[in-house]
GROMACS .gro file of N, CA and C in nm:
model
  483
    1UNK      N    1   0.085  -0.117   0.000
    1UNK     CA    2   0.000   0.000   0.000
    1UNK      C    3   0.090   0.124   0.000
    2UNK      N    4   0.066   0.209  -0.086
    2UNK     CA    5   0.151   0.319  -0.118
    2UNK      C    6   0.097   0.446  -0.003
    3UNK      N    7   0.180   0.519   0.002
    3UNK     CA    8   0.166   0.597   0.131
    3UNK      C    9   0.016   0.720   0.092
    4UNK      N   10   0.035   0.761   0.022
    4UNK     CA   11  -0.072   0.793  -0.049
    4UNK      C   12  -0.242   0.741  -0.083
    5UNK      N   13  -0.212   0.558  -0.066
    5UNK     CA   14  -0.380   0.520  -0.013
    5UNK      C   15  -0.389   0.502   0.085
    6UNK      N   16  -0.259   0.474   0.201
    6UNK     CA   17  -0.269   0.497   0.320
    6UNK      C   18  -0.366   0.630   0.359
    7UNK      N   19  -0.267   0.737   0.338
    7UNK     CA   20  -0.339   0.846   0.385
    7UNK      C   21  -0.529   0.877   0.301
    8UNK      N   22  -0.555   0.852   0.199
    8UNK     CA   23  -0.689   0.817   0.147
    8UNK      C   24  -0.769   0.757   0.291
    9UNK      N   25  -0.674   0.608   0.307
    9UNK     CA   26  -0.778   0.489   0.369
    9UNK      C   27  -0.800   0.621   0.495
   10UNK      N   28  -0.722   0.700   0.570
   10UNK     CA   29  -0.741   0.760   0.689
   10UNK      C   30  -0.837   0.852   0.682
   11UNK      N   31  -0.861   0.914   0.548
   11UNK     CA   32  -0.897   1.032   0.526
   11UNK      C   33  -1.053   1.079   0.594
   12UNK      N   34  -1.134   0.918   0.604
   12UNK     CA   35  -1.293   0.951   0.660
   12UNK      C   36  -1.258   0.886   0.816
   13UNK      N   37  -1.168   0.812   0.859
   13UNK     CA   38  -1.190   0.861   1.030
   13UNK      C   39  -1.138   1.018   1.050
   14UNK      N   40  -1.060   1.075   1.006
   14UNK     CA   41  -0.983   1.266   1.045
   14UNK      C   42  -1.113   1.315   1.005
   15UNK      N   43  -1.201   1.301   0.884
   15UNK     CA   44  -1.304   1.338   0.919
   15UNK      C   45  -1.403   1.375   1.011
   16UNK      N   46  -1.442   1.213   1.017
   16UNK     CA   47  -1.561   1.203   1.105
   16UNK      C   48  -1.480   1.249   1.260
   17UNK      N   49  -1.348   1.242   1.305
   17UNK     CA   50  -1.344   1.288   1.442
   17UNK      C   51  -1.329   1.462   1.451
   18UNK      N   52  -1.323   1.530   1.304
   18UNK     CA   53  -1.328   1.666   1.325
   18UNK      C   54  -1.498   1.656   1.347
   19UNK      N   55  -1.565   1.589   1.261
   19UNK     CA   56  -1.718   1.627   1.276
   19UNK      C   57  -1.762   1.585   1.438
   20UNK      N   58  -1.710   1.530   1.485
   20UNK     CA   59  -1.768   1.508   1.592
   20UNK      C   60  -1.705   1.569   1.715
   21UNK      N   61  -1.551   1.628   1.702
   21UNK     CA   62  -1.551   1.752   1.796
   21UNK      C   63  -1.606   1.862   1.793
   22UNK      N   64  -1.707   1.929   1.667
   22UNK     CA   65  -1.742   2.008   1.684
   22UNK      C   66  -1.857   1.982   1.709
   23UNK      N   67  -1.901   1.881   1.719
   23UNK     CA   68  -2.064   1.827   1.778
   23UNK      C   69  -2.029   1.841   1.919
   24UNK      N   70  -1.907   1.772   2.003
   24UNK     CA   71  -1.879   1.794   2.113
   24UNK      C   72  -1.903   1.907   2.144
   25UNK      N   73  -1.828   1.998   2.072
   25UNK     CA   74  -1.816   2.162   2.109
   25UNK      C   75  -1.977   2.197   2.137
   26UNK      N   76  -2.044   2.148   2.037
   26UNK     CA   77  -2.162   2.222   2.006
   26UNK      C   78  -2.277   2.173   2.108
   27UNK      N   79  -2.318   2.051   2.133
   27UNK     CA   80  -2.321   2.034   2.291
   27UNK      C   81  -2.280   2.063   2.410
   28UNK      N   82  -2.186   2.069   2.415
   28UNK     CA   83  -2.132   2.148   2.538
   28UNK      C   84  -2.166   2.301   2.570
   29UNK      N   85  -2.144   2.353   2.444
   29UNK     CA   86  -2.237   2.517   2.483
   29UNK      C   87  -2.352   2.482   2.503
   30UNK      N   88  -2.422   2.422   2.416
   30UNK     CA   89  -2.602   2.382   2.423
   30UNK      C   90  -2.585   2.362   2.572
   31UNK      N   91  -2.535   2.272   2.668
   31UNK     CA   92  -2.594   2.242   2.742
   31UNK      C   93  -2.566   2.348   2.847
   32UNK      N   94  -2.438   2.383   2.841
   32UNK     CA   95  -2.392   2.597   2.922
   32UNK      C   96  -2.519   2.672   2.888
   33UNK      N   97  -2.563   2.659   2.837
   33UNK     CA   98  -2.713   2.756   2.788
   33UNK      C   99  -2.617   2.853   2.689
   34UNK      N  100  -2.519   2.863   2.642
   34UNK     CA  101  -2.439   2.930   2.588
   34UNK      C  102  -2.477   2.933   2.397
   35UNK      N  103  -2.593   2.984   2.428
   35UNK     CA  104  -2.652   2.942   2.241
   35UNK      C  105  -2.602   3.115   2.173
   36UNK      N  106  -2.562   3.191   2.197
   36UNK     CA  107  -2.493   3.314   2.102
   36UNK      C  108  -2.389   3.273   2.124
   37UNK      N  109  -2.297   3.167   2.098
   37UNK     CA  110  -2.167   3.146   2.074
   37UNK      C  111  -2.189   3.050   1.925
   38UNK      N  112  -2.315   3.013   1.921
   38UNK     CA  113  -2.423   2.900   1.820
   38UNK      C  114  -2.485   3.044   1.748
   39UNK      N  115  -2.435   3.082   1.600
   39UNK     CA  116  -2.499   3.168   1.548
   39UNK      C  117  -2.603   3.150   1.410
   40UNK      N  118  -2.632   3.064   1.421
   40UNK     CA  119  -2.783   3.029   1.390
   40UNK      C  120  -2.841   2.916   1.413
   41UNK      N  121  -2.969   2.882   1.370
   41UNK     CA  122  -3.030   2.759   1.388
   41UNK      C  123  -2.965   2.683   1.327
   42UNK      N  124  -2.908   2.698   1.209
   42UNK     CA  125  -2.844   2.587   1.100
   42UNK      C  126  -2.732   2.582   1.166
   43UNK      N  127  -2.669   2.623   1.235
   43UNK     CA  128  -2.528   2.584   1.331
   43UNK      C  129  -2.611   2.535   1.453
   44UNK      N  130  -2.700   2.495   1.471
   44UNK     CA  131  -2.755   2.425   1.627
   44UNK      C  132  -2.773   2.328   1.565
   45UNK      N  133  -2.871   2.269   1.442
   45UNK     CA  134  -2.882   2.179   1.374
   45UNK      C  135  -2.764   2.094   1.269
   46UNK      N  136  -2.700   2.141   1.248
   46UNK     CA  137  -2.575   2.108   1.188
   46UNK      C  138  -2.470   2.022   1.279
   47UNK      N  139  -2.457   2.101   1.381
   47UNK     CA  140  -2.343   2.079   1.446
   47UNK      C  141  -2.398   1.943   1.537
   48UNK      N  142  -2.518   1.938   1.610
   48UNK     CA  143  -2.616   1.870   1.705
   48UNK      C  144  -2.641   1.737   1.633
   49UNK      N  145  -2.641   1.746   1.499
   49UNK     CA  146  -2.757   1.640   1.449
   49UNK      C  147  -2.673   1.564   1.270
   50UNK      N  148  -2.612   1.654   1.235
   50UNK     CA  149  -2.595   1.664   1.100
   50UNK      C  150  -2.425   1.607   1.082
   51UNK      N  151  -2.301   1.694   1.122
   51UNK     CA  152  -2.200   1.641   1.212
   51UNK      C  153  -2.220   1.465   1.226
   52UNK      N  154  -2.267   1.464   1.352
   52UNK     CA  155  -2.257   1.322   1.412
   52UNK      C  156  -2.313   1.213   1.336
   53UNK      N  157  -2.423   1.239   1.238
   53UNK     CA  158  -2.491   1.127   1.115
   53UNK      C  159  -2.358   1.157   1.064
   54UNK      N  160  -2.315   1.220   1.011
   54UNK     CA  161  -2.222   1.201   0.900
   54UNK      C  162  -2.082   1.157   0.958
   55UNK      N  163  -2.004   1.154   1.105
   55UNK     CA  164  -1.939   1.079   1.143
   55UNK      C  165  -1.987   0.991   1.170
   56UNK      N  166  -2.082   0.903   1.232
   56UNK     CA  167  -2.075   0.750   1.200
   56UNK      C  168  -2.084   0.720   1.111
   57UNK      N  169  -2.144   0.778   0.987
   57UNK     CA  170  -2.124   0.732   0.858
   57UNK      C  171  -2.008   0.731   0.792
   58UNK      N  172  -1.922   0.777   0.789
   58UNK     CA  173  -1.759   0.775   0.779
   58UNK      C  174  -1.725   0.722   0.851
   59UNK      N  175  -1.686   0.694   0.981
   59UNK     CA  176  -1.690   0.543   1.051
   59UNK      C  177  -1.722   0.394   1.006
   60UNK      N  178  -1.827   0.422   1.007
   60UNK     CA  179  -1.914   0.256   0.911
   60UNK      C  180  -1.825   0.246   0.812
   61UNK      N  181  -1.818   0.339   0.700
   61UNK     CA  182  -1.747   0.359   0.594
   61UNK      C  183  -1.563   0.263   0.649
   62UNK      N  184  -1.552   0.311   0.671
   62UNK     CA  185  -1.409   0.259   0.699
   62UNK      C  186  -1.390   0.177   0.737
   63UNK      N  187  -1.457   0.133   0.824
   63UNK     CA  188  -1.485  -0.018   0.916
   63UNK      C  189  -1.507  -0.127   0.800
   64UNK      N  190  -1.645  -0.080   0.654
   64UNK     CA  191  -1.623  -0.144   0.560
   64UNK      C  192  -1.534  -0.207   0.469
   65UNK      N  193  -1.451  -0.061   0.458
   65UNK     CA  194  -1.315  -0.116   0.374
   65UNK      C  195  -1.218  -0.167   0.446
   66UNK      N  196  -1.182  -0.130   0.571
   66UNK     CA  197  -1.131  -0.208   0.638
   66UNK      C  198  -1.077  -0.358   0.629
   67UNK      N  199  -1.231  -0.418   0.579
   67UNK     CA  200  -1.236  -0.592   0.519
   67UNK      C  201  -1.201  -0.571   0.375
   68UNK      N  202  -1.107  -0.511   0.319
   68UNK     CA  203  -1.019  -0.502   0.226
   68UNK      C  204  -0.879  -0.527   0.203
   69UNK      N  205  -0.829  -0.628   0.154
   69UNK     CA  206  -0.711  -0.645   0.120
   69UNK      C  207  -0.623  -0.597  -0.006
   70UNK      N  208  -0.562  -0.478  -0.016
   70UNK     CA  209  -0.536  -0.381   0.096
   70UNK      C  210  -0.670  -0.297   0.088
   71UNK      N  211  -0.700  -0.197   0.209
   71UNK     CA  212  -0.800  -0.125   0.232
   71UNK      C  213  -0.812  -0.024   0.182
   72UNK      N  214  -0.826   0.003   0.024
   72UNK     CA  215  -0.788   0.136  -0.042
   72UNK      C  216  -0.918   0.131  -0.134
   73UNK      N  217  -0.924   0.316  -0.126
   73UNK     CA  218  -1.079   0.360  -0.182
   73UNK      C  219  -1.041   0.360  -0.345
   74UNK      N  220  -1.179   0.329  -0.382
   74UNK     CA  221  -1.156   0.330  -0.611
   74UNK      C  222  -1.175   0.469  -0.616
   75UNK      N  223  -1.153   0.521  -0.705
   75UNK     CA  224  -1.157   0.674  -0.728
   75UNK      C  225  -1.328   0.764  -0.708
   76UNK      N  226  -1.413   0.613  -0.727
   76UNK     CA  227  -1.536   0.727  -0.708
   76UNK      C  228  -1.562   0.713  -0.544
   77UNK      N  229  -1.512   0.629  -0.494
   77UNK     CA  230  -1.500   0.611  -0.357
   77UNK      C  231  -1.460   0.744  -0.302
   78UNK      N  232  -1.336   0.763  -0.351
   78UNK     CA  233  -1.261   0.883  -0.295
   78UNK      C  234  -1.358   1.026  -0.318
   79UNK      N  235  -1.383   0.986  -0.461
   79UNK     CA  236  -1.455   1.173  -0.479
   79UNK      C  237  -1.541   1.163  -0.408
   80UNK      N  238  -1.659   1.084  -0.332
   80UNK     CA  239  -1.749   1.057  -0.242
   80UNK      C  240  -1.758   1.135  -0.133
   81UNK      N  241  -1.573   1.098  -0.057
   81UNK     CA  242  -1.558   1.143   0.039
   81UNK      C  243  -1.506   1.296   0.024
   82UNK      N  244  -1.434   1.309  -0.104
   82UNK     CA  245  -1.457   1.451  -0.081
   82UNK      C  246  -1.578   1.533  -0.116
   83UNK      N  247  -1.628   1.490  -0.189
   83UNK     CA  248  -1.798   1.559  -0.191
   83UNK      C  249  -1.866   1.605  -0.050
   84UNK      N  250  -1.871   1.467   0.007
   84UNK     CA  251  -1.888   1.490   0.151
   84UNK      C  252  -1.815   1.543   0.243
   85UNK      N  253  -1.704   1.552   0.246
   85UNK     CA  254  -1.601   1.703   0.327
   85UNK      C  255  -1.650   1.833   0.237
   86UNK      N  256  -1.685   1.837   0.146
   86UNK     CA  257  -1.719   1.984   0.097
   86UNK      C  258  -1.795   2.007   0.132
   87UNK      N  259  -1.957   1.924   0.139
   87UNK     CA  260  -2.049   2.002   0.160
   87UNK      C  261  -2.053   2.012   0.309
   88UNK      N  262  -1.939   1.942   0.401
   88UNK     CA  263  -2.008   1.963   0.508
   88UNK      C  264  -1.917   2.107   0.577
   89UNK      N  265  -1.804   2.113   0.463
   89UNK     CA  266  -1.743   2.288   0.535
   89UNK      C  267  -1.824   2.379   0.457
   90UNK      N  268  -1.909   2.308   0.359
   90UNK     CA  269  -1.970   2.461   0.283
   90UNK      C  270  -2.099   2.455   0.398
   91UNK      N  271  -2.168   2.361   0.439
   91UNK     CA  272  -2.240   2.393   0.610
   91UNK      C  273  -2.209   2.451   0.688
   92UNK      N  274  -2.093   2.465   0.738
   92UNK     CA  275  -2.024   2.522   0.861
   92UNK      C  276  -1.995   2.666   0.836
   93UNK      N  277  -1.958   2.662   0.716
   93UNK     CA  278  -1.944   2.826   0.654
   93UNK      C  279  -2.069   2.845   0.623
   94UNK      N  280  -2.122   2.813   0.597
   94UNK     CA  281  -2.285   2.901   0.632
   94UNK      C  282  -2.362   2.899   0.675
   95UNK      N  283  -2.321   2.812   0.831
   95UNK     CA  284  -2.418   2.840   0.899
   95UNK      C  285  -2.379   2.931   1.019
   96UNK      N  286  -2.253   3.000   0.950
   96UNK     CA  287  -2.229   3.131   1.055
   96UNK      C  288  -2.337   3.267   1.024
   97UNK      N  289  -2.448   3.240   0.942
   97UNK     CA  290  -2.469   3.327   0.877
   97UNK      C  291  -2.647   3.319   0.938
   98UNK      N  292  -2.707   3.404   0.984
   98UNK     CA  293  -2.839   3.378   1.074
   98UNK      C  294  -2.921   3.327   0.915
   99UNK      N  295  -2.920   3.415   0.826
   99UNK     CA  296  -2.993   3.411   0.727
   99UNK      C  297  -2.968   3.290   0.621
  100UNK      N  298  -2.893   3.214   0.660
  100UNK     CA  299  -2.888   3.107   0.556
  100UNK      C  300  -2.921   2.970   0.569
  101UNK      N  301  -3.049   2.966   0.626
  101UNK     CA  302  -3.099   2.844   0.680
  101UNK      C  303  -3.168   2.758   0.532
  102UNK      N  304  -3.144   2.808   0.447
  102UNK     CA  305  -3.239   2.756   0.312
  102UNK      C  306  -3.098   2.673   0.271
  103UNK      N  307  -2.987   2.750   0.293
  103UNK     CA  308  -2.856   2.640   0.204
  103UNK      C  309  -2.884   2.533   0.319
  104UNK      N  310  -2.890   2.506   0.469
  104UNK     CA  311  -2.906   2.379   0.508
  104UNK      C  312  -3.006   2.274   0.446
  105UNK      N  313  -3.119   2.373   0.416
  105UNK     CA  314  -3.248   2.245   0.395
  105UNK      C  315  -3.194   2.198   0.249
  106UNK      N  316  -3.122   2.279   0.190
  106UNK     CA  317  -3.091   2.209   0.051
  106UNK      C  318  -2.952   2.144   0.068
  107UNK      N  319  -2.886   2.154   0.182
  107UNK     CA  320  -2.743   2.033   0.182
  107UNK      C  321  -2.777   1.942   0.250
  108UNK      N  322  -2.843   1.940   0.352
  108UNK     CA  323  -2.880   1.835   0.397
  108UNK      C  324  -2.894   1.705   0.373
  109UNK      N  325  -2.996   1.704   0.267
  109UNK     CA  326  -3.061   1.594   0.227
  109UNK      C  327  -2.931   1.528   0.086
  110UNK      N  328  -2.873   1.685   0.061
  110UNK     CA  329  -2.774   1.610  -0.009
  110UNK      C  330  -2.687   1.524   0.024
  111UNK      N  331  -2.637   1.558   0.157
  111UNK     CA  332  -2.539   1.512   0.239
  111UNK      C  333  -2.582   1.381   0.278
  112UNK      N  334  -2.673   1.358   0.316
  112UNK     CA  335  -2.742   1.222   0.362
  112UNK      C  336  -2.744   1.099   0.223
  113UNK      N  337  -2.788   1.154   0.106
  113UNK     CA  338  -2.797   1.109  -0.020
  113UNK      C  339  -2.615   1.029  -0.033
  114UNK      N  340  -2.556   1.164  -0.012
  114UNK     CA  341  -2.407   1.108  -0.042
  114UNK      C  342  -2.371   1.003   0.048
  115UNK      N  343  -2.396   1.023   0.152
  115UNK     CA  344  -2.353   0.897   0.305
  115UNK      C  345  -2.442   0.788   0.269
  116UNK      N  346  -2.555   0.768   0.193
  116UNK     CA  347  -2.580   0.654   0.173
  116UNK      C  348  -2.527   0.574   0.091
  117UNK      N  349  -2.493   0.639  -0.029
  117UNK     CA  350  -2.446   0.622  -0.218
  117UNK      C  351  -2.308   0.581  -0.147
  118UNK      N  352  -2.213   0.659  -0.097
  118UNK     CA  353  -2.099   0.605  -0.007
  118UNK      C  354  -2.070   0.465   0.034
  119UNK      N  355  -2.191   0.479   0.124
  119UNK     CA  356  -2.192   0.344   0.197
  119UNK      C  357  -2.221   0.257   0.160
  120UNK      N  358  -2.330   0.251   0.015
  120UNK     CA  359  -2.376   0.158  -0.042
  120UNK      C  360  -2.237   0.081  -0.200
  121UNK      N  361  -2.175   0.223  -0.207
  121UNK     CA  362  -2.063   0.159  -0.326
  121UNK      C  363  -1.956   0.121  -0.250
  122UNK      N  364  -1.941   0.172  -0.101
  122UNK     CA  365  -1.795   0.035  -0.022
  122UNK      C  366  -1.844  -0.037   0.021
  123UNK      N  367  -1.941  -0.057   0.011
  123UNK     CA  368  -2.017  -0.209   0.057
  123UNK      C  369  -1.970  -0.300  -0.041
  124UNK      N  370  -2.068  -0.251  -0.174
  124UNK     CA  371  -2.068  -0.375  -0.290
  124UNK      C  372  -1.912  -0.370  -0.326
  125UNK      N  373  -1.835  -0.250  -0.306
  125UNK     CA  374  -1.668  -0.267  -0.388
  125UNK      C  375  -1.606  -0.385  -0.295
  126UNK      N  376  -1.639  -0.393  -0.158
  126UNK     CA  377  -1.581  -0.488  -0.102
  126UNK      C  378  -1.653  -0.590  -0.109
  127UNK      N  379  -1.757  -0.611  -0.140
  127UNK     CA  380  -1.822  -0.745  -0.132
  127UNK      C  381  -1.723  -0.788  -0.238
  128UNK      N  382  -1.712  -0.718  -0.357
  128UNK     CA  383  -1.692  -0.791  -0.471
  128UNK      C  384  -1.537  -0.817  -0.476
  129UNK      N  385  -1.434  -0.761  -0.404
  129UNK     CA  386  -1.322  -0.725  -0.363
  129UNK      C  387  -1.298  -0.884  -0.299
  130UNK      N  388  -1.348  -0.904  -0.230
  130UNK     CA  389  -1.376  -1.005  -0.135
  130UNK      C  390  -1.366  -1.160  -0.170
  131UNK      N  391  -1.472  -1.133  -0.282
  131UNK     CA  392  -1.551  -1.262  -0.385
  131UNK      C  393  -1.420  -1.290  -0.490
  132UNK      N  394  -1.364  -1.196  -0.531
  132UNK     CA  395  -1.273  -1.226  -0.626
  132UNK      C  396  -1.114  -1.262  -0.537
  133UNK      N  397  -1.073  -1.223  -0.450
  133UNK     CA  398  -0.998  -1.274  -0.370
  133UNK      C  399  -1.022  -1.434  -0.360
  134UNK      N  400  -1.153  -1.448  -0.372
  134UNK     CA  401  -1.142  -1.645  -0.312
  134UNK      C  402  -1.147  -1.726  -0.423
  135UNK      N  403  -1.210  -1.650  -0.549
  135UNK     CA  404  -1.195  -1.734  -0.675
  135UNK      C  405  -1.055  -1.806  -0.710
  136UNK      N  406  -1.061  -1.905  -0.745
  136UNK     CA  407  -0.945  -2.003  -0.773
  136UNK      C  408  -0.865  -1.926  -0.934
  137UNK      N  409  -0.746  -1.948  -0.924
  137UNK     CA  410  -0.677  -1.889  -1.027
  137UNK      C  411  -0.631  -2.014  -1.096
  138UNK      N  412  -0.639  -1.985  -1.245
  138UNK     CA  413  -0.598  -2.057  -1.374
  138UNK      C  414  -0.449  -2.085  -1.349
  139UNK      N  415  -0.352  -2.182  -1.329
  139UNK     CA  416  -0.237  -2.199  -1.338
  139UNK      C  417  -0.166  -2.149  -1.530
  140UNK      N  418  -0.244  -2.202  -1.580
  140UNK     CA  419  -0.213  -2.160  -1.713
  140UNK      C  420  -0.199  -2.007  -1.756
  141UNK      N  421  -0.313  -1.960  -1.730
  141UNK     CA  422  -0.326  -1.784  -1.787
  141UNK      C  423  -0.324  -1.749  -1.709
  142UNK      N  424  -0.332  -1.757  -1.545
  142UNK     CA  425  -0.338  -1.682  -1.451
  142UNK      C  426  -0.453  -1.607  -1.433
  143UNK      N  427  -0.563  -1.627  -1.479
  143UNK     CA  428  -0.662  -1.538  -1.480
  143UNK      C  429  -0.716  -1.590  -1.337
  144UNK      N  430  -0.848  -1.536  -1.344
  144UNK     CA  431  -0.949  -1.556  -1.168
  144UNK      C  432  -1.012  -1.647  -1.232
  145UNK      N  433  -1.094  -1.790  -1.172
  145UNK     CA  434  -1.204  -1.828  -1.264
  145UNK      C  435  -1.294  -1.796  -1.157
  146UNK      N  436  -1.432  -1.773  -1.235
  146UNK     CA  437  -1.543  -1.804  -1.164
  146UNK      C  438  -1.633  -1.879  -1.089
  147UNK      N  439  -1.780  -1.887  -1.053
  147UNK     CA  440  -1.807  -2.044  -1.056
  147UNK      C  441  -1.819  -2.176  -1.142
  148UNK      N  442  -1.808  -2.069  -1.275
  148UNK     CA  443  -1.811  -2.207  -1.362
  148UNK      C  444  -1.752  -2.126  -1.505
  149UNK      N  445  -1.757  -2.187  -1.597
  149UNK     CA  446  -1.717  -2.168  -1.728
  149UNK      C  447  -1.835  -2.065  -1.789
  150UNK      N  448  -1.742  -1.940  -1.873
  150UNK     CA  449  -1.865  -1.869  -1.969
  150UNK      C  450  -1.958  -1.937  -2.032
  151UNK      N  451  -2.086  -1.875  -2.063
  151UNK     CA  452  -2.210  -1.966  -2.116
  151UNK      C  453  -2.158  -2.020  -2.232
  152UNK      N  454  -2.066  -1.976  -2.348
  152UNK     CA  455  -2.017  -1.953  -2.476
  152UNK      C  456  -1.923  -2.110  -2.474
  153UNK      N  457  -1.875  -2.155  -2.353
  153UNK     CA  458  -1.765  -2.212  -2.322
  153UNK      C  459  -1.849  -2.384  -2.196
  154UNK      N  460  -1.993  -2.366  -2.293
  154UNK     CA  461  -2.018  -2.449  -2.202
  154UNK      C  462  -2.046  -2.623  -2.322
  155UNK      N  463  -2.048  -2.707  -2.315
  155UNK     CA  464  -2.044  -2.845  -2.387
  155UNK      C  465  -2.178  -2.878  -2.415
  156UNK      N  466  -2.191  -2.829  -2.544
  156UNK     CA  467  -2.398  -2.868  -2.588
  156UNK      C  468  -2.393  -3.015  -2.607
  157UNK      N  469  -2.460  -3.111  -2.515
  157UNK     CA  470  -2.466  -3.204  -2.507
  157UNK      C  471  -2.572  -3.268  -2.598
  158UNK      N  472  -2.622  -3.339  -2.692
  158UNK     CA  473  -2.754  -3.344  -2.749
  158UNK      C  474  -2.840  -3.475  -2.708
  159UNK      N  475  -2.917  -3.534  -2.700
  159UNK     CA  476  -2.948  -3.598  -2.625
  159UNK      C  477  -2.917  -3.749  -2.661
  160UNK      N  478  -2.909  -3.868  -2.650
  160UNK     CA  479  -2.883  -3.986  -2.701
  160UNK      C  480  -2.965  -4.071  -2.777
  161UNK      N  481  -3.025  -4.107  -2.880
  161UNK     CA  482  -3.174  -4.153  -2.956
  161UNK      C  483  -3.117  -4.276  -2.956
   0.00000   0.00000   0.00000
């Protein structure tokens, strides 16, 4: 593993533990009664609720590939996760802003969309990651075989009269 998918494979736990110190943070005033240090609703909701879905979901995420030999993201894997680090600093940057509670209701659901699509393509990349690891290899060509021979490659038997 080259140092470079190393740092990839790391890239959604540094995530998810920035998202979730500032959930820390952001609880901790909540519970000081300290809400003008929280400058809008979309920073009470963001930080409270939005944050922490999206670190365990980068969590899960990793834990998935994890069962990867080696544990390295495919490229749409990767843009995934940066999609999802963008939209969640283009949240944070605006939700310093009282008046911009309309960009949450429209990242939101994006953000959630992406943490699923995420979770659902390192799922199947490792399922399939997985499956082809146990397939038996051709001594001859070296290829993977499957469970059985292509349809093209199968013996039309005809019947015996």
């Amino acid at each position: 593993m080259t140092p470079a998918e190393r740092a990839w494979s790391w890239m959604q736990p540094l995530i998810a533990v920035l998202c979730l110190a500032v959930a820390v943070a952001s609880w901790s005033l909540q519970a000081a009664g300290d809400y003008e240090l929280l400058p809008s609703v979309q920073a009470v909701i963001t930080t409270s609720f939005v944050y922490p879905g999206l670190a365990l979901s980068l969590a899960v995420n990793h834990v998935i590939v994890g069962f990867r030999r080696p544990p390295a993201l495919s490229a749409a894997e990767k843009a995934l996760v940066v999609a999802q680090a963008v939209i969640a600093i283009v949240l944070g940057l605006t939700s310093l802003d009282s008046a911009a509670l309309i960009v949450g209701f429209l990242l939101w659901p994006l953000l959630i969309v992406g943490a699923v699509w995420a979770c659902a393509l390192m799922t199947g990349g490792t399922i399939r990651i997985r499956r082809e690891s146990r397939m038996p290899v051709d001594p001859r060509s070296g290829d993977r075989l499957g469970d059985g021979p292509p349809t093209a490659q199968i013996p039309v038997v005809s019947p015996a009269r």
